[in-house]
Coordinates of C-alpha atoms in Angstrom, one line a residue:
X1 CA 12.5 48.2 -74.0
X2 CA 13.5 50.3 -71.0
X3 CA 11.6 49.9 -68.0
X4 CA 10.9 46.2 -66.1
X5 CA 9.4 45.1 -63.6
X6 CA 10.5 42.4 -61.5
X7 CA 8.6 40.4 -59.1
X8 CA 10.1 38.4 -56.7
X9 CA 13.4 38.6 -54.6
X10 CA 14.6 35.1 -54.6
X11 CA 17.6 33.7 -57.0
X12 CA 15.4 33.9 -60.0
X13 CA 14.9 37.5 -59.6
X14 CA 18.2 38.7 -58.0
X15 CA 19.7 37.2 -61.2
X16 CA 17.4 38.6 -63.5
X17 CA 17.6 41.9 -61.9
X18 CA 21.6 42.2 -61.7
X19 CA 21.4 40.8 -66.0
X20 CA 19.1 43.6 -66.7
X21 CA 20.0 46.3 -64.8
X22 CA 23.9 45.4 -66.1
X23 CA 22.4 46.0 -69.7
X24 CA 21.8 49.6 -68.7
X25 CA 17.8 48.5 -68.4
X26 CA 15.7 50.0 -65.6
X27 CA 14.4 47.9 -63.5
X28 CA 12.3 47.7 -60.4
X29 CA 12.2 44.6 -58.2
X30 CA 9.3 43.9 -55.7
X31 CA 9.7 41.7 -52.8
X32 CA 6.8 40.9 -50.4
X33 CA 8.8 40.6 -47.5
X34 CA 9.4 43.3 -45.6
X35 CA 12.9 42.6 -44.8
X36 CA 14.8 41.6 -47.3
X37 CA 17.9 39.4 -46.6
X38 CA 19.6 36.1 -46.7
X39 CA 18.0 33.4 -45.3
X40 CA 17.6 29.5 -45.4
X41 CA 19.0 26.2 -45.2
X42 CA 21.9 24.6 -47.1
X43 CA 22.1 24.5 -51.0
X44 CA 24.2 22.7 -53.8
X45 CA 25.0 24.9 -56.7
X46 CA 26.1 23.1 -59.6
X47 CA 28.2 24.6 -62.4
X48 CA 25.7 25.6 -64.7
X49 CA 24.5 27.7 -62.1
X50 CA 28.1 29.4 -61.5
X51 CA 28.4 30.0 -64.8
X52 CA 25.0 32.1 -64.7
X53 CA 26.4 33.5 -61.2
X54 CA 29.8 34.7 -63.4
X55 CA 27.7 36.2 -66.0
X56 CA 26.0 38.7 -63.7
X57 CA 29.5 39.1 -62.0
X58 CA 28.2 37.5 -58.7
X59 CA 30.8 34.5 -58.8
X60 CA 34.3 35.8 -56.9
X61 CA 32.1 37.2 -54.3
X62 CA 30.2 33.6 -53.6
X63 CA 33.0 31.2 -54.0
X64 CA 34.8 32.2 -50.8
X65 CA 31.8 31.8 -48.8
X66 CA 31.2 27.6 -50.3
X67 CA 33.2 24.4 -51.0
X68 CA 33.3 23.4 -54.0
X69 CA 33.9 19.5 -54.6
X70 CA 34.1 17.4 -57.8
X71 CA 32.7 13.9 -56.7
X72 CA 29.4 12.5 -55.4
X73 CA 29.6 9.2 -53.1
X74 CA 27.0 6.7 -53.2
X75 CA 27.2 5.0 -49.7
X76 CA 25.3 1.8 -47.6
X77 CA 23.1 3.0 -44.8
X78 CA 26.1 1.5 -42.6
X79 CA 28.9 3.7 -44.2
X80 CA 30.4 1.7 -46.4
X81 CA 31.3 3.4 -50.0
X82 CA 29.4 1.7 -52.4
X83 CA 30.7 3.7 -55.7
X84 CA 32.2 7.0 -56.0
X85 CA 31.1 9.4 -59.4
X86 CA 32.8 12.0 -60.8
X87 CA 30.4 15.0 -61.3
X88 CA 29.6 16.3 -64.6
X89 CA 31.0 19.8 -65.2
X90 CA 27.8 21.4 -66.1
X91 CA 29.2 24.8 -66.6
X92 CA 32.2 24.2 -68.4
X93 CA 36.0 23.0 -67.8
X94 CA 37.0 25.8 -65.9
X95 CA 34.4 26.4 -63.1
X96 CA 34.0 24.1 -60.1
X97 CA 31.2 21.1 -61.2
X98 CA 29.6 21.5 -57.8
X99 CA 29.8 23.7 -54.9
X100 CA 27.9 23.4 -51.2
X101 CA 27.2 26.8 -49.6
X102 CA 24.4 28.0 -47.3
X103 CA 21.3 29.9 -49.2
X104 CA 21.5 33.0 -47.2
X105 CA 24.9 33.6 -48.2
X106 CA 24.4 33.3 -51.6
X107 CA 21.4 35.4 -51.2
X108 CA 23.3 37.9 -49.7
X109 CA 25.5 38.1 -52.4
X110 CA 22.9 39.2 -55.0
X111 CA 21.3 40.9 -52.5
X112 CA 24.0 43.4 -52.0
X113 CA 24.8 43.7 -55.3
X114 CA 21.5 44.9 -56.1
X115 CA 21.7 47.9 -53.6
X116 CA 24.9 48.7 -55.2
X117 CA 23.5 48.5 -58.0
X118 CA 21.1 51.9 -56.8
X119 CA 18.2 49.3 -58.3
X120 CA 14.7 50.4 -57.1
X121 CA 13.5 47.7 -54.5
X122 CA 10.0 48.2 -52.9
X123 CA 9.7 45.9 -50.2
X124 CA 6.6 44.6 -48.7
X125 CA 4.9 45.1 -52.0
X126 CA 3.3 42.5 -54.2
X127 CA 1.6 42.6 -57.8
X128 CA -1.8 42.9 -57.3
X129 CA -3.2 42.7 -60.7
X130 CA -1.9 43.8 -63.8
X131 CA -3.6 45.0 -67.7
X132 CA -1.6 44.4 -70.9
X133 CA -1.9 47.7 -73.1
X134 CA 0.0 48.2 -76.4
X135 CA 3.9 47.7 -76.0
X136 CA 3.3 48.0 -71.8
X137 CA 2.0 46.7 -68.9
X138 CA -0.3 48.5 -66.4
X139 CA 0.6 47.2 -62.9
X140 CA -1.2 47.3 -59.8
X141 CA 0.7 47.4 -56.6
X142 CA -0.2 46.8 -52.8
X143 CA 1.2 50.2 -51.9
X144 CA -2.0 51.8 -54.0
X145 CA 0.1 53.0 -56.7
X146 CA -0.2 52.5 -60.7
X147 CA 2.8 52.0 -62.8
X148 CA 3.5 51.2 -66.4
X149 CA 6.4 48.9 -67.5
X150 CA 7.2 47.7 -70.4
X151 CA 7.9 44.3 -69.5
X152 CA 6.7 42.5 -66.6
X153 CA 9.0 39.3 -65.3
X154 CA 7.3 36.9 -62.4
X155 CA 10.0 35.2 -60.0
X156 CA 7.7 34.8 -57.4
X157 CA 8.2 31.2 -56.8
X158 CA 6.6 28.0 -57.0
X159 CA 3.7 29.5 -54.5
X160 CA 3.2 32.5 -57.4
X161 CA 0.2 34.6 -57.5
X162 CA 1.3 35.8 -60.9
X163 CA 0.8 32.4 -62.2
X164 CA -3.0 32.8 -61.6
X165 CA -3.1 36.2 -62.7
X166 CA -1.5 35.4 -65.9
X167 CA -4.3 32.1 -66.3
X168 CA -1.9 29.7 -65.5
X169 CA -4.0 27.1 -64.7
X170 CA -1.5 24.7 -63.4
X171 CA -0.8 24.1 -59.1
X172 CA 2.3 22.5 -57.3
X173 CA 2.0 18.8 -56.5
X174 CA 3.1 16.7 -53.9
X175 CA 5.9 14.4 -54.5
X176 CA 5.2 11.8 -51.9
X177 CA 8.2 13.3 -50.0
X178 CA 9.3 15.3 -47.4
X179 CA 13.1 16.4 -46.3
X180 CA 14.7 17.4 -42.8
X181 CA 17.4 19.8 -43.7
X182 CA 19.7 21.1 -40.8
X183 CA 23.2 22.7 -40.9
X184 CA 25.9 21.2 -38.7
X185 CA 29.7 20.2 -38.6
X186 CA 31.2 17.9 -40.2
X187 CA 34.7 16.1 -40.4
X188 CA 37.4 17.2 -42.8
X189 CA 37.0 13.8 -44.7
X190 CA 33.9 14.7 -45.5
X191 CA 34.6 17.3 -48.5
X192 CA 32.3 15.8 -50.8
X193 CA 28.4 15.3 -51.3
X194 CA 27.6 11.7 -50.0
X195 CA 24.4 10.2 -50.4
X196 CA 22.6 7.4 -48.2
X197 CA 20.7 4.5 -49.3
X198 CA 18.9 1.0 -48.3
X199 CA 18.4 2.5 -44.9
X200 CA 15.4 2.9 -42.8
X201 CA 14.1 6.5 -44.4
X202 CA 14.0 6.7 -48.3
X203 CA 17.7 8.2 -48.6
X204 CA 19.6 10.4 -46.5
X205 CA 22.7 12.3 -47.4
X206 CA 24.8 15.6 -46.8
X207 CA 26.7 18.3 -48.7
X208 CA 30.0 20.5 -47.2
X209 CA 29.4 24.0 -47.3
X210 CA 32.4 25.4 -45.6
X211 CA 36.0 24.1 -44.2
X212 CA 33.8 22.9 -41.0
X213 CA 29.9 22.8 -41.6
X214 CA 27.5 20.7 -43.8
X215 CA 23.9 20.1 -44.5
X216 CA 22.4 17.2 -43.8
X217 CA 19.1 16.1 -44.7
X218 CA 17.0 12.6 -44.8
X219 CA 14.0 11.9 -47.3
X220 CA 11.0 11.2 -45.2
X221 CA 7.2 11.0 -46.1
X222 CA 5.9 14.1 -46.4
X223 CA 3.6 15.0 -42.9
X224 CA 5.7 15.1 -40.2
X225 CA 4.3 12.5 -37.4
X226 CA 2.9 14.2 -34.0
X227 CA 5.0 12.6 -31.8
X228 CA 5.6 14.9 -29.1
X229 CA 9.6 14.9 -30.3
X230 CA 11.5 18.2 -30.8
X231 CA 13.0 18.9 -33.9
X232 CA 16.0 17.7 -32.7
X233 CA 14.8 14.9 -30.9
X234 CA 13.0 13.7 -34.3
X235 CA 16.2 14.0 -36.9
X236 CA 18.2 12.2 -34.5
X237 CA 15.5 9.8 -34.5
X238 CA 15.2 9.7 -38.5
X239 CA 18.9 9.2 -38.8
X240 CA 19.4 6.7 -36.0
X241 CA 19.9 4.0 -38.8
X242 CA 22.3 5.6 -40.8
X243 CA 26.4 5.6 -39.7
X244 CA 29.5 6.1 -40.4
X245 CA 30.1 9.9 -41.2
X246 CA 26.4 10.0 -40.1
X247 CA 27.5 9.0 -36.6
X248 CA 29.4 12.0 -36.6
X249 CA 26.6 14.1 -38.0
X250 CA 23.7 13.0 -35.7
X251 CA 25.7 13.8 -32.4
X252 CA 26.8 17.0 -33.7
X253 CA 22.8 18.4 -34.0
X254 CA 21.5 20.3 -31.2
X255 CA 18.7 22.7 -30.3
X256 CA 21.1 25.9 -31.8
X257 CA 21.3 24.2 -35.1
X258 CA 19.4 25.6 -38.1
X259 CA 17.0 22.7 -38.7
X260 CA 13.1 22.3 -40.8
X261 CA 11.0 20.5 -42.5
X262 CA 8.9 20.5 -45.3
X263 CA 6.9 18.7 -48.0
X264 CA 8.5 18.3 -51.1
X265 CA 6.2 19.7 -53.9
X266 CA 7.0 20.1 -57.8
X267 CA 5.9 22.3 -60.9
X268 CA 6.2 21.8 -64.5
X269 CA 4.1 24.2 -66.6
X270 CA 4.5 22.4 -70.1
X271 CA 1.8 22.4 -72.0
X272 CA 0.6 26.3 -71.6
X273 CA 2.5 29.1 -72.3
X274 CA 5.1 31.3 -69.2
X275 CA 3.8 34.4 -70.6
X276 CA 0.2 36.8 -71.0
X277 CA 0.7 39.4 -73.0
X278 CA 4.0 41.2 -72.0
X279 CA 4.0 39.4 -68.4
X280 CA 6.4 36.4 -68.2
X281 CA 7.1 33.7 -66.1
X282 CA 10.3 32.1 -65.2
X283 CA 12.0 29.9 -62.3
X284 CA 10.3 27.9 -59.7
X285 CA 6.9 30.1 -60.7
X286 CA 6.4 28.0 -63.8
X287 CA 9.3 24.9 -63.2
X288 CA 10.0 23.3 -59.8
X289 CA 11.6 20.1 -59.6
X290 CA 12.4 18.3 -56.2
X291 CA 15.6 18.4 -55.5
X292 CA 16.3 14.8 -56.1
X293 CA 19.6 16.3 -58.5
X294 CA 20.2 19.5 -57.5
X295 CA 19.4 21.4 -60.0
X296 CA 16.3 24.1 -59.0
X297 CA 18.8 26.8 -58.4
X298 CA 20.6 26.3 -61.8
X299 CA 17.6 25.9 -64.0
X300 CA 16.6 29.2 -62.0
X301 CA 20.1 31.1 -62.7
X302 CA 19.5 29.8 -66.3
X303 CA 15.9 30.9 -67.2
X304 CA 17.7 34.5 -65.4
X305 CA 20.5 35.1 -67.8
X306 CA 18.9 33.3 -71.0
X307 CA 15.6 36.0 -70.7
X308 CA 18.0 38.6 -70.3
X309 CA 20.0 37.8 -73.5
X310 CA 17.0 37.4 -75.7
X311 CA 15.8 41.2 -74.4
X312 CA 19.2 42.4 -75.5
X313 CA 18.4 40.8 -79.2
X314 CA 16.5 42.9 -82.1
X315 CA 13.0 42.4 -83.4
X316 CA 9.5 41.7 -81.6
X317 CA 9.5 41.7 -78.0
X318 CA 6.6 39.0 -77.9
X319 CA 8.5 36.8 -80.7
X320 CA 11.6 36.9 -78.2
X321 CA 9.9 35.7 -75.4
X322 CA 7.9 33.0 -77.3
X323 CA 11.7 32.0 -78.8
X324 CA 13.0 32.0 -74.9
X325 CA 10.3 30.0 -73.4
X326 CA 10.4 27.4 -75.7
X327 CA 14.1 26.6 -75.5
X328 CA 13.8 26.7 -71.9
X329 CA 10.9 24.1 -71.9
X330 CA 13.3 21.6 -73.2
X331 CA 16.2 21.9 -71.4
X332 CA 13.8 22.0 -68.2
X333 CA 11.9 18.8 -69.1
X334 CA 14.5 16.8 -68.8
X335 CA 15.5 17.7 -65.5
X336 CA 12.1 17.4 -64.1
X337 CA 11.6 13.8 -65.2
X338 CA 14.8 12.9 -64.3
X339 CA 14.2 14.3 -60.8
X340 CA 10.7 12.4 -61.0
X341 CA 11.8 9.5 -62.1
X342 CA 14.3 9.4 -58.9
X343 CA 11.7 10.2 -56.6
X344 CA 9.3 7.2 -58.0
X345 CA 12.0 5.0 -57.1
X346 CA 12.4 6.1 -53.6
X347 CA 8.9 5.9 -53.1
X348 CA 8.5 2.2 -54.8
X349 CA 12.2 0.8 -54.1
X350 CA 10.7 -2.8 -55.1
X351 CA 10.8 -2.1 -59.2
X352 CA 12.8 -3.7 -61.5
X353 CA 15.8 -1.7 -63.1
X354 CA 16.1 0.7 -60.8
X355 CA 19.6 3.2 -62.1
X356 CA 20.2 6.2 -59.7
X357 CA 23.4 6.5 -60.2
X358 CA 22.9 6.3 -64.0
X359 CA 19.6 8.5 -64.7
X360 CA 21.7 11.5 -62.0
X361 CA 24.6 11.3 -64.6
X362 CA 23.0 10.9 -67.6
X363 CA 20.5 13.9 -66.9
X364 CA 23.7 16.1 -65.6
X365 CA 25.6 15.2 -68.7
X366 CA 22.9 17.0 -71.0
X367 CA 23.4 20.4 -68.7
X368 CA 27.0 20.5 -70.2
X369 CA 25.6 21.3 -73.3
X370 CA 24.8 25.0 -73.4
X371 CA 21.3 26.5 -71.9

């Protein structure tokens, strides 16, 4: 196996490109936008995903550009502490358990290693259609041209229009949720995640991402209400009940900071299979978990490196992928209903036996076992 297509820019497909292509494999990647850079809000990248980001080579170039921390806070509305967690080291003993950074500069990372790379990128392209022939793949692109791969791998994303092409008949789902991000300073004591509860939105929290900035975001339902606020105007309205570092945090945002909203939505394709033919899925296209532990990027890095190492193995091409996608399955179960469980609770706060803190750790300590 020789030629690959890949579809999709994001982390998925960076990752999946910089694996291949460093296997001596060519690959082209297609990306619908039309430029083709870093963007987006604030991210936490936990070990498992550096340990991905190592194997591809892509770690010493992001590290400098995040903070990495070691401990989660679990914090009163008001400020006060209320316990303090250690954070599993998901990729191992020697890599940073968790790291805040902003997406576009990660992005840029793979982004520029992928031009190094002299990888063929056609932007502003998308997969049109696509016919499974013996051993290959018959793509049709937007640009009007034909090509034959012999694998085809979809990163396109939770909104994927590979998914349907493949017969995928599952959709994204609402949560029940909706999150303000925006990107902001923050105070040198505040060099670790901290998260927000038994205030007046379902949980608020924020991450550090450099020496002086953080992301900050608050759990809201998901439409946004109409009214008549700016954006700023309506997250300093959303956090008005939340304090101490959040004091700090909500004076700090003004009309220049990076700021959005959106739904939250999910995607667990379980009971059909990530592949048609020789056209496979991977990453948010076929697994997209709200964010309730952090892990979408990981699971993403993961399913990225894993594919790769199962096209390097000997024997049938469709028996690899089959051996891949299953694995992945259950390693990615487990983070999705950990990450629905949490969001249940935040949604219907009244239940009995409610364990954040315990069901985040617990579903953490399974990623320290290998991918």
């Amino acid at each position: 196996m020789k030629n690959i297509l890949v579809v999709g820019g994001g982390i998925s497909g960076t990752v999946a490109t910089l694996a291949l292509q460093q296997q001596g494999k060519n690959v082209t990647l297609l990306e619908r936008s039309e430029h083709w850079h870093g963007v987006g809000h604030g991210i936490t990248v936990q070990g498992n995903a550096l340990k991905a980001l190592r194997e591809v080579g892509a770690l010493e170039r992001i590290l400098p550009r995040t903070h990495p921390f070691t401990e989660l806070q679990l914090r009163h509305a008001d400020g006060r502490i209320i316990t303090t967690v250690d954070t599993p080291r998901t990729g191992g003993p020697e890599l940073p358990p968790t790291l805040g950074a902003l997406r576009s500069e990660l992005q840029s990372v793979l982004v520029d290693m992928i031009h190094e790379a002299g990888v063929e990128v056609l932007l502003g392209t998308r997969l049109i259609s696509y016919r499974n022939e013996q051993n290959s793949v018959v793509a049709q692109l937007s640009d009007g041209t034909s090509r034959r791969f012999d694998l085809v791998i979809a990163a396109d994303g939770i909104n994927s229009e590979t998914r349907k092409l493949a017969g995928i008949t599952h959709e994204k789902k609402p949560s029940g949720l909706g999150i303000w991000r925006v990107v902001t300073c923050r105070t040198p004591e505040m060099n670790c995640a901290s998260v927000f509860h038994h205030g007046p939105q379902y949980k608020a929290g924020y991450t550090p991402i450099s020496a002086d900035l953080c992301y900050a975001y608050v759990l809201t339902d998901p439409v946004r209400p109409d009214n008549g606020l700016s954006d700023t105007e309506e997250l300093k309205r959303l956090l008005a009940g939340y304090h101490g570092p959040f004091d700090f945090i909500r004076e700090s945002i003004t009309e220049e900071n990076m700021k959005n909203f959106q739904p939250i939505e999910w995607l667990f394709v379980d009971d059909e299979s990530w592949r048609d033919g020789r056209v496979i899925l991977i990453g948010d296209a076929v697994h997209a978990c709200p964010p309730l532990i952090a892990q979408g990027a990981a699971q993403c890095c993961e399913d990225a490196v894993l594919l790769a190492e199962y096209l390097a193995q000997d024997g049938p091409v469709e028996a690899l992928l089959d051996e891949f996608i299953q694995r992945r399955k259950k390693r990615v179960a487990g983070v999705v209903e950990a990450s629905l469980q949490l969001a249940d609770w935040e949604l219907h706060p009244e239940q009995e036996g409610i364990d954040t803190a315990g069901v985040m750790a617990g579903a953490l300590q399974q990623l320290t076992q290998p991918a």
